[in-house]
């Protein structure tokens, strides 16, 4: 089954404790992206990757890191989480950059930083 | 300026009736794609329908259709024969072709649809 998986689905952590949210897709997609969803602000892109070893900042990259060492995986790293990073996070992938390419979303990771 | 505007924060519809969710967009890019996603209370984002800026026909997918009026920059979602399972948040989103947009989806604020039995 074609899918994007994320782990963990739920996480409660404390300020400053480094964490990684994993994302994996099995569709051989070149393009992967991370979004965060906040009430009243909608979904905003954090980082994206157009292929292995090619990553770039989205609209809200501060406090986050990413890497793309393999095509299928695109982990999101929070080196020193803060309460303002409490949010619902989505990983998404698509075949490429073309506008016609639908983005497939993972199930979401609900993160709470205390 | 908002690139995607959904003016209906919440809507109610009677089961089996049709409902239209509004979406207007703003772009100077001649090539763009418009998407609708459904987000049920469980949180996942489910793709519903796509319309390309050069498509001549309105997109349809089962009970979903997209009323695309390019001159008005609107892309309204029509759900026919509403079902209780259609109760969810609905997001309109746009993807522009400019390389410097990074392929991101630009989302509206969403419309919460409630289907009444």
PDB file of C-alpha atoms in Angstrom:
ATOM      1  CA  UNK A   1       0.000   0.000   0.000  1.00  0.00           C
ATOM      2  CA  UNK A   2       1.341   3.411  -0.992  1.00  0.00           C
ATOM      3  CA  UNK A   3       1.804   5.482   2.109  1.00  0.00           C
ATOM      4  CA  UNK A   4       3.716   8.020   4.144  1.00  0.00           C
ATOM      5  CA  UNK A   5       4.462   6.939   7.692  1.00  0.00           C
ATOM      6  CA  UNK A   6       5.471   9.084  10.625  1.00  0.00           C
ATOM      7  CA  UNK A   7       6.699   8.183  14.077  1.00  0.00           C
ATOM      8  CA  UNK A   8       5.878   8.828  16.778  1.00  0.00           C
ATOM      9  CA  UNK A   9       2.223   9.752  16.358  1.00  0.00           C
ATOM     10  CA  UNK A  10       2.095  11.442  19.759  1.00  0.00           C
ATOM     11  CA  UNK A  11       4.916  12.870  21.828  1.00  0.00           C
ATOM     12  CA  UNK A  12       5.066  14.859  25.025  1.00  0.00           C
ATOM     13  CA  UNK A  13       8.514  16.178  25.877  1.00  0.00           C
ATOM     14  CA  UNK A  14      10.243  18.905  27.868  1.00  0.00           C
ATOM     15  CA  UNK A  15      11.996  22.053  26.759  1.00  0.00           C
ATOM     16  CA  UNK A  16      15.491  21.464  25.452  1.00  0.00           C
ATOM     17  CA  UNK A  17      15.369  17.695  25.042  1.00  0.00           C
ATOM     18  CA  UNK A  18      16.399  16.847  21.477  1.00  0.00           C
ATOM     19  CA  UNK A  19      13.936  14.813  19.470  1.00  0.00           C
ATOM     20  CA  UNK A  20      13.511  13.382  15.999  1.00  0.00           C
ATOM     21  CA  UNK A  21      10.277  12.725  14.135  1.00  0.00           C
ATOM     22  CA  UNK A  22      10.774  10.157  11.430  1.00  0.00           C
ATOM     23  CA  UNK A  23       9.061  10.177   8.042  1.00  0.00           C
ATOM     24  CA  UNK A  24       9.211   7.479   5.415  1.00  0.00           C
ATOM     25  CA  UNK A  25       7.477   7.012   2.061  1.00  0.00           C
ATOM     26  CA  UNK A  26       7.297   3.920  -0.138  1.00  0.00           C
ATOM     27  CA  UNK A  27       6.306   5.586  -3.414  1.00  0.00           C
ATOM     28  CA  UNK A  28       9.812   6.455  -4.638  1.00  0.00           C
ATOM     29  CA  UNK A  29       8.869  10.137  -4.514  1.00  0.00           C
ATOM     30  CA  UNK A  30      11.565  12.706  -5.115  1.00  0.00           C
ATOM     31  CA  UNK A  31       9.869  15.546  -3.239  1.00  0.00           C
ATOM     32  CA  UNK A  32       9.281  15.509   0.507  1.00  0.00           C
ATOM     33  CA  UNK A  33       8.168  18.229   2.844  1.00  0.00           C
ATOM     34  CA  UNK A  34       7.326  19.006   6.468  1.00  0.00           C
ATOM     35  CA  UNK A  35       4.403  21.174   7.573  1.00  0.00           C
ATOM     36  CA  UNK A  36       3.131  22.282  10.926  1.00  0.00           C
ATOM     37  CA  UNK A  37      -0.509  22.997  11.648  1.00  0.00           C
ATOM     38  CA  UNK A  38      -1.556  25.508  14.267  1.00  0.00           C
ATOM     39  CA  UNK A  39      -5.041  26.820  15.109  1.00  0.00           C
ATOM     40  CA  UNK A  40      -5.729  30.064  13.287  1.00  0.00           C
ATOM     41  CA  UNK A  41      -2.522  29.807  11.264  1.00  0.00           C
ATOM     42  CA  UNK A  42      -3.320  26.834   9.072  1.00  0.00           C
ATOM     43  CA  UNK A  43      -0.580  24.617   7.643  1.00  0.00           C
ATOM     44  CA  UNK A  44       2.821  26.123   6.991  1.00  0.00           C
ATOM     45  CA  UNK A  45       5.833  24.553   5.353  1.00  0.00           C
ATOM     46  CA  UNK A  46       8.907  24.052   7.527  1.00  0.00           C
ATOM     47  CA  UNK A  47      11.433  22.429   5.183  1.00  0.00           C
ATOM     48  CA  UNK A  48      11.364  20.605   1.901  1.00  0.00           C
ATOM     49  CA  UNK A  49      13.606  18.361  -0.130  1.00  0.00           C
ATOM     50  CA  UNK A  50      13.658  17.943  -3.875  1.00  0.00           C
ATOM     51  CA  UNK A  51      15.898  14.895  -3.801  1.00  0.00           C
ATOM     52  CA  UNK A  52      18.572  13.094  -1.812  1.00  0.00           C
ATOM     53  CA  UNK A  53      20.970  15.570  -0.183  1.00  0.00           C
ATOM     54  CA  UNK A  54      18.910  18.526  -1.487  1.00  0.00           C
ATOM     55  CA  UNK A  55      16.988  20.359   1.224  1.00  0.00           C
ATOM     56  CA  UNK A  56      15.794  23.925   1.637  1.00  0.00           C
ATOM     57  CA  UNK A  57      13.917  26.123   4.071  1.00  0.00           C
ATOM     58  CA  UNK A  58      10.209  26.656   3.902  1.00  0.00           C
ATOM     59  CA  UNK A  59       8.287  29.448   5.577  1.00  0.00           C
ATOM     60  CA  UNK A  60       8.951  28.584   9.226  1.00  0.00           C
ATOM     61  CA  UNK A  61      12.323  26.781   9.503  1.00  0.00           C
ATOM     62  CA  UNK A  62      13.603  28.316  12.757  1.00  0.00           C
ATOM     63  CA  UNK A  63      14.304  25.707  15.411  1.00  0.00           C
ATOM     64  CA  UNK A  64      14.200  22.748  13.016  1.00  0.00           C
ATOM     65  CA  UNK A  65      16.693  20.697  11.042  1.00  0.00           C
ATOM     66  CA  UNK A  66      16.178  18.054   8.391  1.00  0.00           C
ATOM     67  CA  UNK A  67      18.271  15.610   6.437  1.00  0.00           C
ATOM     68  CA  UNK A  68      17.698  13.526   3.310  1.00  0.00           C
ATOM     69  CA  UNK A  69      20.300  10.787   3.146  1.00  0.00           C
ATOM     70  CA  UNK A  70      17.991   8.281   1.479  1.00  0.00           C
ATOM     71  CA  UNK A  71      15.165   8.916  -0.936  1.00  0.00           C
ATOM     72  CA  UNK A  72      12.512   7.322   1.244  1.00  0.00           C
ATOM     73  CA  UNK A  73      13.332   9.033   4.574  1.00  0.00           C
ATOM     74  CA  UNK A  74      13.075  12.660   5.642  1.00  0.00           C
ATOM     75  CA  UNK A  75      13.430  13.052   9.431  1.00  0.00           C
ATOM     76  CA  UNK A  76      12.590  16.288  11.246  1.00  0.00           C
ATOM     77  CA  UNK A  77      14.959  17.168  14.059  1.00  0.00           C
ATOM     78  CA  UNK A  78      14.259  19.546  16.920  1.00  0.00           C
ATOM     79  CA  UNK A  79      17.642  20.150  18.570  1.00  0.00           C
ATOM     80  CA  UNK A  80      16.256  22.135  21.512  1.00  0.00           C
ATOM     81  CA  UNK A  81      12.476  22.088  21.495  1.00  0.00           C
ATOM     82  CA  UNK A  82      10.563  25.003  22.983  1.00  0.00           C
ATOM     83  CA  UNK A  83       6.875  25.324  23.933  1.00  0.00           C
ATOM     84  CA  UNK A  84       6.143  27.355  20.780  1.00  0.00           C
ATOM     85  CA  UNK A  85       6.938  24.226  18.775  1.00  0.00           C
ATOM     86  CA  UNK A  86       3.924  22.491  20.248  1.00  0.00           C
ATOM     87  CA  UNK A  87       1.955  21.671  17.122  1.00  0.00           C
ATOM     88  CA  UNK A  88       0.603  19.032  14.771  1.00  0.00           C
ATOM     89  CA  UNK A  89       3.294  18.046  12.281  1.00  0.00           C
ATOM     90  CA  UNK A  90       2.757  16.508   8.873  1.00  0.00           C
ATOM     91  CA  UNK A  91       5.215  14.942   6.513  1.00  0.00           C
ATOM     92  CA  UNK A  92       4.194  14.903   2.845  1.00  0.00           C
ATOM     93  CA  UNK A  93       5.636  13.569  -0.382  1.00  0.00           C
ATOM     94  CA  UNK A  94       4.985  13.925  -4.086  1.00  0.00           C
ATOM     95  CA  UNK A  95       6.481  12.660  -7.307  1.00  0.00           C
ATOM     96  CA  UNK A  96       8.081  16.020  -8.016  1.00  0.00           C
ATOM     97  CA  UNK A  97       7.703  19.772  -8.086  1.00  0.00           C
ATOM     98  CA  UNK A  98       5.158  19.938 -10.888  1.00  0.00           C
ATOM     99  CA  UNK A  99       1.887  21.540  -9.832  1.00  0.00           C
ATOM    100  CA  UNK A 100      -0.077  18.503 -10.948  1.00  0.00           C
ATOM    101  CA  UNK A 101       1.640  16.260  -8.425  1.00  0.00           C
ATOM    102  CA  UNK A 102      -0.588  15.597  -5.476  1.00  0.00           C
ATOM    103  CA  UNK A 103       1.107  15.648  -2.089  1.00  0.00           C
ATOM    104  CA  UNK A 104       0.457  12.567   0.016  1.00  0.00           C
ATOM    105  CA  UNK A 105       0.364  13.268   3.721  1.00  0.00           C
ATOM    106  CA  UNK A 106       1.435  11.144   6.635  1.00  0.00           C
ATOM    107  CA  UNK A 107      -0.934  10.604   9.575  1.00  0.00           C
ATOM    108  CA  UNK A 108       0.511  13.481  11.598  1.00  0.00           C
ATOM    109  CA  UNK A 109       2.561  13.757  14.790  1.00  0.00           C
ATOM    110  CA  UNK A 110       1.037  15.609  17.706  1.00  0.00           C
ATOM    111  CA  UNK A 111       3.908  17.181  19.664  1.00  0.00           C
ATOM    112  CA  UNK A 112       3.605  18.862  23.034  1.00  0.00           C
ATOM    113  CA  UNK A 113       6.632  20.638  24.509  1.00  0.00           C
ATOM    114  CA  UNK A 114       6.310  21.450  28.213  1.00  0.00           C
TER     115      UNK A 114
ATOM    116  CA  UNK B   1      -1.965  39.199   1.295  1.00  0.00           C
ATOM    117  CA  UNK B   2      -3.781  35.929   1.699  1.00  0.00           C
ATOM    118  CA  UNK B   3      -3.161  33.645  -1.220  1.00  0.00           C
ATOM    119  CA  UNK B   4      -5.976  31.245  -0.357  1.00  0.00           C
ATOM    120  CA  UNK B   5      -9.151  32.521   1.258  1.00  0.00           C
ATOM    121  CA  UNK B   6     -11.891  30.359   2.680  1.00  0.00           C
ATOM    122  CA  UNK B   7     -14.575  32.693   3.988  1.00  0.00           C
ATOM    123  CA  UNK B   8     -16.787  30.108   5.704  1.00  0.00           C
ATOM    124  CA  UNK B   9     -15.292  29.043   9.046  1.00  0.00           C
ATOM    125  CA  UNK B  10     -18.201  26.665   9.626  1.00  0.00           C
ATOM    126  CA  UNK B  11     -21.102  25.268   7.654  1.00  0.00           C
ATOM    127  CA  UNK B  12     -24.037  22.980   8.294  1.00  0.00           C
ATOM    128  CA  UNK B  13     -25.740  20.777   5.723  1.00  0.00           C
ATOM    129  CA  UNK B  14     -28.571  18.296   5.944  1.00  0.00           C
ATOM    130  CA  UNK B  15     -27.723  14.701   5.135  1.00  0.00           C
ATOM    131  CA  UNK B  16     -28.289  13.856   1.438  1.00  0.00           C
ATOM    132  CA  UNK B  17     -28.204  17.495   0.377  1.00  0.00           C
ATOM    133  CA  UNK B  18     -25.458  19.148  -1.665  1.00  0.00           C
ATOM    134  CA  UNK B  19     -23.117  21.735  -0.183  1.00  0.00           C
ATOM    135  CA  UNK B  20     -20.628  24.202  -1.679  1.00  0.00           C
ATOM    136  CA  UNK B  21     -17.461  25.205   0.140  1.00  0.00           C
ATOM    137  CA  UNK B  22     -15.937  28.436  -1.102  1.00  0.00           C
ATOM    138  CA  UNK B  23     -12.321  29.075  -1.990  1.00  0.00           C
ATOM    139  CA  UNK B  24     -10.729  32.047  -3.695  1.00  0.00           C
ATOM    140  CA  UNK B  25      -7.058  32.314  -4.535  1.00  0.00           C
ATOM    141  CA  UNK B  26      -4.527  34.874  -5.593  1.00  0.00           C
ATOM    142  CA  UNK B  27      -1.531  34.229  -7.810  1.00  0.00           C
ATOM    143  CA  UNK B  28       0.330  35.805 -10.683  1.00  0.00           C
ATOM    144  CA  UNK B  29       1.736  32.454 -11.740  1.00  0.00           C
ATOM    145  CA  UNK B  30       0.030  31.284 -14.967  1.00  0.00           C
ATOM    146  CA  UNK B  31       0.623  27.655 -14.009  1.00  0.00           C
ATOM    147  CA  UNK B  32      -0.751  26.441 -10.706  1.00  0.00           C
ATOM    148  CA  UNK B  33      -2.675  23.607  -9.177  1.00  0.00           C
ATOM    149  CA  UNK B  34      -5.603  23.757  -6.793  1.00  0.00           C
ATOM    150  CA  UNK B  35      -6.306  20.995  -4.302  1.00  0.00           C
ATOM    151  CA  UNK B  36      -8.923  20.176  -1.738  1.00  0.00           C
ATOM    152  CA  UNK B  37      -8.103  18.118   1.346  1.00  0.00           C
ATOM    153  CA  UNK B  38     -10.363  16.717   4.041  1.00  0.00           C
ATOM    154  CA  UNK B  39      -9.229  16.530   7.652  1.00  0.00           C
ATOM    155  CA  UNK B  40     -11.505  14.454   9.903  1.00  0.00           C
ATOM    156  CA  UNK B  41     -11.340  14.748  13.674  1.00  0.00           C
ATOM    157  CA  UNK B  42      -8.727  11.973  13.721  1.00  0.00           C
ATOM    158  CA  UNK B  43      -6.323  14.467  12.138  1.00  0.00           C
ATOM    159  CA  UNK B  44      -5.091  12.928   8.902  1.00  0.00           C
ATOM    160  CA  UNK B  45      -5.124  14.919   5.641  1.00  0.00           C
ATOM    161  CA  UNK B  46      -7.018  13.184   2.867  1.00  0.00           C
ATOM    162  CA  UNK B  47      -6.675  14.342  -0.738  1.00  0.00           C
ATOM    163  CA  UNK B  48     -10.032  14.847  -2.445  1.00  0.00           C
ATOM    164  CA  UNK B  49      -9.657  16.544  -5.802  1.00  0.00           C
ATOM    165  CA  UNK B  50      -7.268  18.482  -8.037  1.00  0.00           C
ATOM    166  CA  UNK B  51      -7.749  21.197 -10.664  1.00  0.00           C
ATOM    167  CA  UNK B  52      -4.962  22.486 -12.883  1.00  0.00           C
ATOM    168  CA  UNK B  53      -4.914  26.082 -14.070  1.00  0.00           C
ATOM    169  CA  UNK B  54      -4.924  24.984 -17.701  1.00  0.00           C
ATOM    170  CA  UNK B  55      -7.656  22.385 -17.333  1.00  0.00           C
ATOM    171  CA  UNK B  56     -10.637  23.220 -19.495  1.00  0.00           C
ATOM    172  CA  UNK B  57     -13.089  21.025 -17.644  1.00  0.00           C
ATOM    173  CA  UNK B  58     -14.078  21.161 -14.005  1.00  0.00           C
ATOM    174  CA  UNK B  59     -12.614  18.271 -12.032  1.00  0.00           C
ATOM    175  CA  UNK B  60     -14.874  15.581 -10.613  1.00  0.00           C
ATOM    176  CA  UNK B  61     -14.139  12.673  -8.275  1.00  0.00           C
ATOM    177  CA  UNK B  62     -17.166  10.674  -7.253  1.00  0.00           C
ATOM    178  CA  UNK B  63     -19.370  12.912  -5.087  1.00  0.00           C
ATOM    179  CA  UNK B  64     -16.825  15.725  -5.217  1.00  0.00           C
ATOM    180  CA  UNK B  65     -16.647  18.298  -7.961  1.00  0.00           C
ATOM    181  CA  UNK B  66     -14.717  21.482  -8.275  1.00  0.00           C
ATOM    182  CA  UNK B  67     -16.405  24.598  -9.647  1.00  0.00           C
ATOM    183  CA  UNK B  68     -13.420  26.333 -11.225  1.00  0.00           C
ATOM    184  CA  UNK B  69     -13.920  29.932 -12.325  1.00  0.00           C
ATOM    185  CA  UNK B  70     -10.523  31.108 -13.437  1.00  0.00           C
ATOM    186  CA  UNK B  71     -11.427  34.726 -14.169  1.00  0.00           C
ATOM    187  CA  UNK B  72     -12.880  35.077 -10.681  1.00  0.00           C
ATOM    188  CA  UNK B  73     -10.012  33.093  -9.158  1.00  0.00           C
ATOM    189  CA  UNK B  74     -12.364  30.793  -7.375  1.00  0.00           C
ATOM    190  CA  UNK B  75     -12.252  27.030  -6.885  1.00  0.00           C
ATOM    191  CA  UNK B  76     -15.292  25.990  -4.915  1.00  0.00           C
ATOM    192  CA  UNK B  77     -15.767  22.403  -3.764  1.00  0.00           C
ATOM    193  CA  UNK B  78     -19.184  20.878  -4.262  1.00  0.00           C
ATOM    194  CA  UNK B  79     -20.116  17.790  -2.277  1.00  0.00           C
ATOM    195  CA  UNK B  80     -23.245  16.105  -3.542  1.00  0.00           C
ATOM    196  CA  UNK B  81     -25.509  13.877  -1.450  1.00  0.00           C
ATOM    197  CA  UNK B  82     -23.794  14.675   1.858  1.00  0.00           C
ATOM    198  CA  UNK B  83     -23.159  11.828   4.271  1.00  0.00           C
ATOM    199  CA  UNK B  84     -22.563  11.880   8.021  1.00  0.00           C
ATOM    200  CA  UNK B  85     -18.984  10.811   7.349  1.00  0.00           C
ATOM    201  CA  UNK B  86     -18.401  14.045   5.427  1.00  0.00           C
ATOM    202  CA  UNK B  87     -18.326  15.971   8.709  1.00  0.00           C
ATOM    203  CA  UNK B  88     -14.754  17.269   8.839  1.00  0.00           C
ATOM    204  CA  UNK B  89     -12.518  20.259   8.216  1.00  0.00           C
ATOM    205  CA  UNK B  90     -11.946  21.005   4.532  1.00  0.00           C
ATOM    206  CA  UNK B  91      -8.900  22.806   3.232  1.00  0.00           C
ATOM    207  CA  UNK B  92      -8.346  24.462  -0.112  1.00  0.00           C
ATOM    208  CA  UNK B  93      -4.702  24.613  -1.170  1.00  0.00           C
ATOM    209  CA  UNK B  94      -2.651  25.881  -4.088  1.00  0.00           C
ATOM    210  CA  UNK B  95       0.684  24.860  -5.527  1.00  0.00           C
ATOM    211  CA  UNK B  96       2.469  27.350  -7.776  1.00  0.00           C
ATOM    212  CA  UNK B  97       5.028  26.472 -10.388  1.00  0.00           C
ATOM    213  CA  UNK B  98       7.609  29.117  -9.513  1.00  0.00           C
ATOM    214  CA  UNK B  99      10.791  27.308  -8.545  1.00  0.00           C
ATOM    215  CA  UNK B 100      11.352  29.679  -5.619  1.00  0.00           C
ATOM    216  CA  UNK B 101       8.039  28.591  -4.087  1.00  0.00           C
ATOM    217  CA  UNK B 102       9.672  25.300  -3.281  1.00  0.00           C
ATOM    218  CA  UNK B 103       6.706  23.237  -4.351  1.00  0.00           C
ATOM    219  CA  UNK B 104       4.866  24.020  -1.166  1.00  0.00           C
ATOM    220  CA  UNK B 105       1.143  23.809  -0.763  1.00  0.00           C
ATOM    221  CA  UNK B 106      -0.380  27.096   0.386  1.00  0.00           C
ATOM    222  CA  UNK B 107      -3.402  26.372   2.518  1.00  0.00           C
ATOM    223  CA  UNK B 108      -6.505  28.313   3.393  1.00  0.00           C
ATOM    224  CA  UNK B 109      -7.806  28.506   6.944  1.00  0.00           C
ATOM    225  CA  UNK B 110     -10.298  25.739   6.386  1.00  0.00           C
ATOM    226  CA  UNK B 111     -14.064  25.284   6.594  1.00  0.00           C
ATOM    227  CA  UNK B 112     -15.581  23.028   9.219  1.00  0.00           C
ATOM    228  CA  UNK B 113     -18.487  21.120   7.727  1.00  0.00           C
ATOM    229  CA  UNK B 114     -21.106  19.487   9.912  1.00  0.00           C
ATOM    230  CA  UNK B 115     -23.631  17.114   8.340  1.00  0.00           C
ATOM    231  CA  UNK B 116     -26.912  16.854  10.227  1.00  0.00           C
ATOM    232  CA  UNK B 117     -28.941  13.619  10.186  1.00  0.00           C
TER     233      UNK B 117
END
